[in-house]
Amino acid sequence: MASPAMSGFPEWLPEQELVQQRLIDVVREQFELHGFLPLRLRSIERLGDLLHQGETDKEIYGVHRHGAEPSETGDAGDGLALHYDLTVPFARYVGERSHQITFPFRRYQIQPAWRGERPQLGRYHEFLQADADIIGRDVLATRHDADMLRLLRQTMDALEGQGVPRTKLMVNNRKLFEGLLLGAGVASDRITPTLRIIDKLAKLGKQKVVALLADVGLAPDRAAAMIDTLQTEIADEKILAEVEKQGGHELYLKGLAELRQVLTACWEDAAPGTVVGALHIARGFDYYTGTVVEGYFAEHPTLGAVCSGGRYDNLASGDSMKLPGMGVSVGISRVMGFCLHLGLFKETKKTPAVVFVAVHSEETRAQSDLVARTLRGRGIPTVVANDASAYGKQIRAAEQLGVPYLWFPASGDKGHEVKDLVRREQADADLATWAPPSPGRA
Amino acid sequence: MASPAMSGFPEWLPEQELVQQRLIDVVREQFELHGFLPLRLRSIERLGDLLHQGETDKEIYGVHRHGAEPSETGDAGDGLALHYDLTVPFARYVGERSHQITFPFRRYQIQPAWRGERPQLGRYHEFLQADADIIGRDVLATRHDADMLRLLRQTMDALEGQGVPRTKLMVNNRKLFEGLLLGAGVASDRITPTLRIIDKLAKLGKQKVVALLADVGLAPDRAAAMIDTLQTEIADEKILAEVEKQGGHELYLKGLAELRQVLTACWEDAAPGTVVGALHIARGFDYYTGTVVEGYFAEHPTLGAVCSGGRYDNLASGDSMKLPGMGVSVGISRVMGFCLHLGLFKETKKTPAVVFVAVHSEETRAQSDLVARTLRGRGIPTVVANDASAYGKQIRAAEQLGVPYLWFPASGDKGHEVKDLVRREQADADLATWAPPSPGRA
């Protein structure tokens, strides 16, 4: 039943999957250290709940019972669909259970999402995301925006420790952005289409975006001036103070004050240049209302965002309560796709096993099994050779899997011995105390 | 946007999600200790590949682009669907990449699957499974069946350590089963429908199944005698030897020899009565060819299987090679559903955080943040109070989340203090060395 790969549905090789799992574990560790609860929500939503959020409907995957009559399809006559992000379902969950939840509610989710967009490098129909969000009851202070950005910064730093390129976080604020547009003369009912045009600035460049902005009634000179402001990058306190001096629309100044708060908090512990104000960042989703962030590989900005996030004051709501939220998201599949494209992750380990136990002969396999059982009981991942073949062949089998240690069980007069397959050294070993020099899990 | 829960799509409460994550971690640990690689495959398959495996098509969820013309739907004119298990997609993956994989290939997958069956207790439209499988190239010795069952036994034992009820594994063999049917006079082209009928024995009882077996041409007396044999439970060597003495069809004896091999291996380290031969176990899927297993809560057998597995010699195939496999599966959602139904999992912890840092006043929040950052840097999950309210209120906030320790940052002459919220004791603490008595992660 071998059939060609399905475009837009990436599946990695075993050695790559082991890397991906390590990245996921690193992200998870950061989220849990910050007290975020692991949550897994259903993948399927009511279509109406998704369309309500204004996502382009062509991008949504509908779900139906195969072989069922149309009238049987869906739930109570309403269509079903796969979620296209993790934020909308989370907001729905919190809204449904607002009386059973302790606020502020911090959760993380590491799950796939689905979109029908045309696949390209790093953009998939099915992709894995790792989201952390905080939702408050009635209010959520702006300092949480700063906390979430710092969490994202630390998470991307932790990924950097695993060989992922350095990420640059570009932070903006929707209020600032909208205020800037209003100040430039964009009509208040044209904010959303204007925002969608400016979102393409990095991709299309200034000239094309100026041309597109004529569609929303902006003259080329005002459009060009606005874009110059949008292209400001606020990398430090000095530039921030200069931007503030210029003044502007009331909403713009309100957003700028929030941006100051989150940037200065991030700058306390972020490496210079890794968190900057970037006034052109808009984020595609309609639900953002304040802080927004996108992260790019600093050395490869054209590859597209690898992480993102933002503040959403009106996405979730419970019975007679507002539920404002702020979240960040790491695109695990994107990071994998980009890193593999860049030729990173040359790892060859194909198993979590640290020890490969040799088998002297099929008659003595039980001894090898016993060694494996003992090591596992001591927390050391272990596999046993599949064939009692020549030792050279068993060594090659261990090397093919990328297992670092080969264990020769005691036999006759000889005690247990362990061969370090990297250093090509062999030594006596005590089954009760031997441990690999590095932690057991790869 | 609060709307009623969707039947068949379970979502747990925060404190239950934390339990589920612990169960998943325990399963994962066992799988990794045995050298199984973490794998995540796409959720969507070509419909044809799923139907090819003979699953009742009404149970499959099709996937389509919302708003697309029918001709645009799917991939190259073929329909798409959500997978209904993790075995068929895994076999497809191995078949596609047989030249890039080192055999025998061990992987585990913890992902949802989807089925349109009528929801009931423990049976959901979307459910989480944890599968471990081994696939060999050309051959896979029967000892791997035994190894996989022992892995399943150890995994269920590890879950028992987390408060899940004791599981009893019921093992059978498809060859034995088919041989028994042939010996009883079932025509060889009626094996599959007969098997489906007998699969309902636990649910319907002997009398109803005897009646149903008339449909496949089996007279009531022969059907009843066959069912008596099927109801044999092989709990130890003595019963096993008795069953062997009775003899039977050639295929039956071949299957019985395999069953002996796996049972005696399991009995080496399993608690008495936790792994038994159960000749009526058939498993619903067509792809099993040898060993099959189902596990039930020993004290609650009517709740249905919580784990399962089996040998499939013909599901996967590569270019000019056979790829026989054997897998086991833990129904995470089922375990959760049954345990909650039984009133287990009364846990009230709603966060991975171990420390809740109090805030003396908004002006000194930075000190609390610094404590949190330091503790996190030392691997201790920590949250900071949301409000600088009265200490009593902060204590209640920590207790509501189920965080065991409250940290009072140094202030004025006073050094850091930690309050154990369970023992109601407060003591001085050193930020550089303090650690919770139990491991940080819940």
PDB file of N, CA, C and O in Angstrom, chain B residues 353-360 364-365 367-373 375-376 381-387 394 398 403 405-410 416-417 431:
ATOM      1  N   ALA B 353       2.378  24.056  38.881  1.00  0.00           N
ATOM      2  CA  ALA B 353       3.189  24.854  39.804  1.00  0.00           C
ATOM      3  C   ALA B 353       3.260  24.203  41.178  1.00  0.00           C
ATOM      4  O   ALA B 353       2.279  23.661  41.685  1.00  0.00           O
ATOM      5  N   VAL B 354       4.440  24.275  41.779  1.00  0.00           N
ATOM      6  CA  VAL B 354       4.679  23.739  43.110  1.00  0.00           C
ATOM      7  C   VAL B 354       4.761  24.885  44.119  1.00  0.00           C
ATOM      8  O   VAL B 354       4.487  24.717  45.296  1.00  0.00           O
ATOM      9  N   VAL B 355       5.151  26.054  43.623  1.00  0.00           N
ATOM     10  CA  VAL B 355       5.291  27.228  44.490  1.00  0.00           C
ATOM     11  C   VAL B 355       4.409  28.357  43.974  1.00  0.00           C
ATOM     12  O   VAL B 355       4.347  28.613  42.764  1.00  0.00           O
ATOM     13  N   PHE B 356       3.746  29.022  44.898  1.00  0.00           N
ATOM     14  CA  PHE B 356       2.932  30.208  44.622  1.00  0.00           C
ATOM     15  C   PHE B 356       3.618  31.349  45.371  1.00  0.00           C
ATOM     16  O   PHE B 356       3.728  31.300  46.597  1.00  0.00           O
ATOM     17  N   VAL B 357       4.129  32.336  44.649  1.00  0.00           N
ATOM     18  CA  VAL B 357       4.860  33.420  45.307  1.00  0.00           C
ATOM     19  C   VAL B 357       3.895  34.553  45.647  1.00  0.00           C
ATOM     20  O   VAL B 357       3.200  35.074  44.767  1.00  0.00           O
ATOM     21  N   ALA B 358       3.848  34.902  46.930  1.00  0.00           N
ATOM     22  CA  ALA B 358       2.993  36.004  47.361  1.00  0.00           C
ATOM     23  C   ALA B 358       3.576  37.342  46.896  1.00  0.00           C
ATOM     24  O   ALA B 358       4.773  37.453  46.622  1.00  0.00           O
ATOM     25  N   VAL B 359       2.720  38.343  46.789  1.00  0.00           N
ATOM     26  CA  VAL B 359       3.150  39.702  46.440  1.00  0.00           C
ATOM     27  C   VAL B 359       2.782  40.602  47.618  1.00  0.00           C
ATOM     28  O   VAL B 359       1.610  40.683  47.994  1.00  0.00           O
ATOM     29  N   HIS B 360       3.807  41.254  48.223  1.00  0.00           N
ATOM     30  CA  HIS B 360       3.537  42.110  49.381  1.00  0.00           C
ATOM     31  C   HIS B 360       2.731  43.339  48.977  1.00  0.00           C
ATOM     32  O   HIS B 360       1.809  43.748  49.661  1.00  0.00           O
ATOM     33  N   THR B 364       6.275  46.171  45.150  1.00  0.00           N
ATOM     34  CA  THR B 364       7.371  45.206  45.340  1.00  0.00           C
ATOM     35  C   THR B 364       7.171  43.944  44.505  1.00  0.00           C
ATOM     36  O   THR B 364       7.808  42.923  44.749  1.00  0.00           O
ATOM     37  N   ARG B 365       6.284  43.985  43.517  1.00  0.00           N
ATOM     38  CA  ARG B 365       6.026  42.807  42.668  1.00  0.00           C
ATOM     39  C   ARG B 365       7.311  42.312  42.002  1.00  0.00           C
ATOM     40  O   ARG B 365       7.483  41.096  41.804  1.00  0.00           O
ATOM     41  N   GLN B 367      10.183  41.992  43.186  1.00  0.00           N
ATOM     42  CA  GLN B 367      10.866  41.036  44.072  1.00  0.00           C
ATOM     43  C   GLN B 367      10.246  39.646  43.950  1.00  0.00           C
ATOM     44  O   GLN B 367      10.947  38.634  43.937  1.00  0.00           O
ATOM     45  N   SER B 368       8.924  39.611  43.877  1.00  0.00           N
ATOM     46  CA  SER B 368       8.222  38.317  43.735  1.00  0.00           C
ATOM     47  C   SER B 368       8.568  37.686  42.394  1.00  0.00           C
ATOM     48  O   SER B 368       8.782  36.465  42.301  1.00  0.00           O
ATOM     49  N   ASP B 369       8.611  38.530  41.346  1.00  0.00           N
ATOM     50  CA  ASP B 369       8.979  38.019  40.025  1.00  0.00           C
ATOM     51  C   ASP B 369      10.383  37.416  40.048  1.00  0.00           C
ATOM     52  O   ASP B 369      10.645  36.393  39.416  1.00  0.00           O
ATOM     53  N   LEU B 370      11.267  38.075  40.787  1.00  0.00           N
ATOM     54  CA  LEU B 370      12.657  37.601  40.855  1.00  0.00           C
ATOM     55  C   LEU B 370      12.738  36.240  41.564  1.00  0.00           C
ATOM     56  O   LEU B 370      13.484  35.343  41.136  1.00  0.00           O
ATOM     57  N   VAL B 371      11.944  36.097  42.627  1.00  0.00           N
ATOM     58  CA  VAL B 371      11.886  34.797  43.314  1.00  0.00           C
ATOM     59  C   VAL B 371      11.423  33.721  42.334  1.00  0.00           C
ATOM     60  O   VAL B 371      12.025  32.650  42.220  1.00  0.00           O
ATOM     61  N   ALA B 372      10.354  34.031  41.590  1.00  0.00           N
ATOM     62  CA  ALA B 372       9.806  33.053  40.633  1.00  0.00           C
ATOM     63  C   ALA B 372      10.854  32.689  39.589  1.00  0.00           C
ATOM     64  O   ALA B 372      11.041  31.509  39.263  1.00  0.00           O
ATOM     65  N   ARG B 373      11.542  33.708  39.064  1.00  0.00           N
ATOM     66  CA  ARG B 373      12.534  33.456  38.022  1.00  0.00           C
ATOM     67  C   ARG B 373      13.656  32.559  38.562  1.00  0.00           C
ATOM     68  O   ARG B 373      14.122  31.648  37.874  1.00  0.00           O
ATOM     69  N   LEU B 375      13.508  30.394  41.122  1.00  0.00           N
ATOM     70  CA  LEU B 375      13.022  29.030  41.355  1.00  0.00           C
ATOM     71  C   LEU B 375      12.866  28.274  40.032  1.00  0.00           C
ATOM     72  O   LEU B 375      13.246  27.107  39.919  1.00  0.00           O
ATOM     73  N   ARG B 376      12.301  28.945  39.015  1.00  0.00           N
ATOM     74  CA  ARG B 376      12.145  28.296  37.702  1.00  0.00           C
ATOM     75  C   ARG B 376      13.505  27.903  37.138  1.00  0.00           C
ATOM     76  O   ARG B 376      13.658  26.828  36.563  1.00  0.00           O
ATOM     77  N   PRO B 381       8.588  24.522  39.150  1.00  0.00           N
ATOM     78  CA  PRO B 381       7.465  25.248  38.545  1.00  0.00           C
ATOM     79  C   PRO B 381       6.829  26.236  39.532  1.00  0.00           C
ATOM     80  O   PRO B 381       6.489  25.847  40.661  1.00  0.00           O
ATOM     81  N   THR B 382       6.670  27.473  39.113  1.00  0.00           N
ATOM     82  CA  THR B 382       6.290  28.554  40.030  1.00  0.00           C
ATOM     83  C   THR B 382       5.341  29.538  39.357  1.00  0.00           C
ATOM     84  O   THR B 382       5.509  29.859  38.183  1.00  0.00           O
ATOM     85  N   VAL B 383       4.352  30.002  40.116  1.00  0.00           N
ATOM     86  CA  VAL B 383       3.508  31.111  39.670  1.00  0.00           C
ATOM     87  C   VAL B 383       3.572  32.236  40.702  1.00  0.00           C
ATOM     88  O   VAL B 383       3.927  32.004  41.862  1.00  0.00           O
ATOM     89  N   VAL B 384       3.224  33.434  40.261  1.00  0.00           N
ATOM     90  CA  VAL B 384       3.228  34.601  41.144  1.00  0.00           C
ATOM     91  C   VAL B 384       1.780  35.031  41.350  1.00  0.00           C
ATOM     92  O   VAL B 384       0.959  34.944  40.427  1.00  0.00           O
ATOM     93  N   ALA B 385       1.461  35.493  42.557  1.00  0.00           N
ATOM     94  CA  ALA B 385       0.100  35.932  42.869  1.00  0.00           C
ATOM     95  C   ALA B 385      -0.353  36.998  41.877  1.00  0.00           C
ATOM     96  O   ALA B 385       0.439  37.833  41.444  1.00  0.00           O
ATOM     97  N   ASN B 386      -1.626  36.931  41.550  1.00  0.00           N
ATOM     98  CA  ASN B 386      -2.163  37.886  40.589  1.00  0.00           C
ATOM     99  C   ASN B 386      -2.468  39.232  41.231  1.00  0.00           C
ATOM    100  O   ASN B 386      -2.376  40.263  40.577  1.00  0.00           O
ATOM    101  N   ASP B 387      -2.821  39.228  42.514  1.00  0.00           N
ATOM    102  CA  ASP B 387      -3.172  40.466  43.210  1.00  0.00           C
ATOM    103  C   ASP B 387      -2.362  40.591  44.490  1.00  0.00           C
ATOM    104  O   ASP B 387      -2.132  39.602  45.176  1.00  0.00           O
ATOM    105  N   GLN B 394      -4.482  35.634  49.343  1.00  0.00           N
ATOM    106  CA  GLN B 394      -3.449  35.027  48.490  1.00  0.00           C
ATOM    107  C   GLN B 394      -3.300  33.539  48.825  1.00  0.00           C
ATOM    108  O   GLN B 394      -3.103  32.713  47.943  1.00  0.00           O
ATOM    109  N   ALA B 398      -3.830  30.349  46.270  1.00  0.00           N
ATOM    110  CA  ALA B 398      -2.880  29.238  46.095  1.00  0.00           C
ATOM    111  C   ALA B 398      -3.575  27.907  46.345  1.00  0.00           C
ATOM    112  O   ALA B 398      -3.381  26.935  45.603  1.00  0.00           O
ATOM    113  N   VAL B 403      -1.743  24.505  44.764  1.00  0.00           N
ATOM    114  CA  VAL B 403      -0.282  24.643  44.856  1.00  0.00           C
ATOM    115  C   VAL B 403       0.123  24.351  46.301  1.00  0.00           C
ATOM    116  O   VAL B 403      -0.448  24.918  47.230  1.00  0.00           O
ATOM    117  N   TYR B 405       2.985  24.935  48.101  1.00  0.00           N
ATOM    118  CA  TYR B 405       3.850  25.834  48.883  1.00  0.00           C
ATOM    119  C   TYR B 405       3.606  27.301  48.521  1.00  0.00           C
ATOM    120  O   TYR B 405       3.534  27.659  47.348  1.00  0.00           O
ATOM    121  N   LEU B 406       3.518  28.119  49.556  1.00  0.00           N
ATOM    122  CA  LEU B 406       3.382  29.564  49.361  1.00  0.00           C
ATOM    123  C   LEU B 406       4.688  30.223  49.800  1.00  0.00           C
ATOM    124  O   LEU B 406       5.182  29.952  50.903  1.00  0.00           O
ATOM    125  N   TRP B 407       5.242  31.073  48.937  1.00  0.00           N
ATOM    126  CA  TRP B 407       6.531  31.697  49.214  1.00  0.00           C
ATOM    127  C   TRP B 407       6.314  33.168  49.557  1.00  0.00           C
ATOM    128  O   TRP B 407       5.709  33.885  48.761  1.00  0.00           O
ATOM    129  N   PHE B 408       6.817  33.585  50.730  1.00  0.00           N
ATOM    130  CA  PHE B 408       6.794  35.006  51.080  1.00  0.00           C
ATOM    131  C   PHE B 408       8.181  35.581  50.826  1.00  0.00           C
ATOM    132  O   PHE B 408       9.136  35.219  51.526  1.00  0.00           O
ATOM    133  N   PRO B 409       8.322  36.480  49.838  1.00  0.00           N
ATOM    134  CA  PRO B 409       9.654  37.038  49.549  1.00  0.00           C
ATOM    135  C   PRO B 409      10.184  37.836  50.737  1.00  0.00           C
ATOM    136  O   PRO B 409       9.404  38.368  51.543  1.00  0.00           O
ATOM    137  N   ALA B 410      11.510  37.889  50.826  1.00  0.00           N
ATOM    138  CA  ALA B 410      12.161  38.679  51.864  1.00  0.00           C
ATOM    139  C   ALA B 410      11.626  40.109  51.823  1.00  0.00           C
ATOM    140  O   ALA B 410      11.339  40.645  50.760  1.00  0.00           O
ATOM    141  N   HIS B 416      13.378  35.307  53.366  1.00  0.00           N
ATOM    142  CA  HIS B 416      12.359  34.516  52.669  1.00  0.00           C
ATOM    143  C   HIS B 416      11.741  33.490  53.612  1.00  0.00           C
ATOM    144  O   HIS B 416      12.428  32.893  54.441  1.00  0.00           O
ATOM    145  N   GLU B 417      10.430  33.291  53.464  1.00  0.00           N
ATOM    146  CA  GLU B 417       9.747  32.250  54.234  1.00  0.00           C
ATOM    147  C   GLU B 417       8.844  31.442  53.321  1.00  0.00           C
ATOM    148  O   GLU B 417       8.295  31.976  52.352  1.00  0.00           O
ATOM    149  N   LEU B 431      16.612  30.917  49.083  1.00  0.00           N
ATOM    150  CA  LEU B 431      16.198  30.929  47.679  1.00  0.00           C
ATOM    151  C   LEU B 431      17.145  30.093  46.812  1.00  0.00           C
ATOM    152  O   LEU B 431      16.727  29.526  45.794  1.00  0.00           O
TER     153      LEU B 431
END
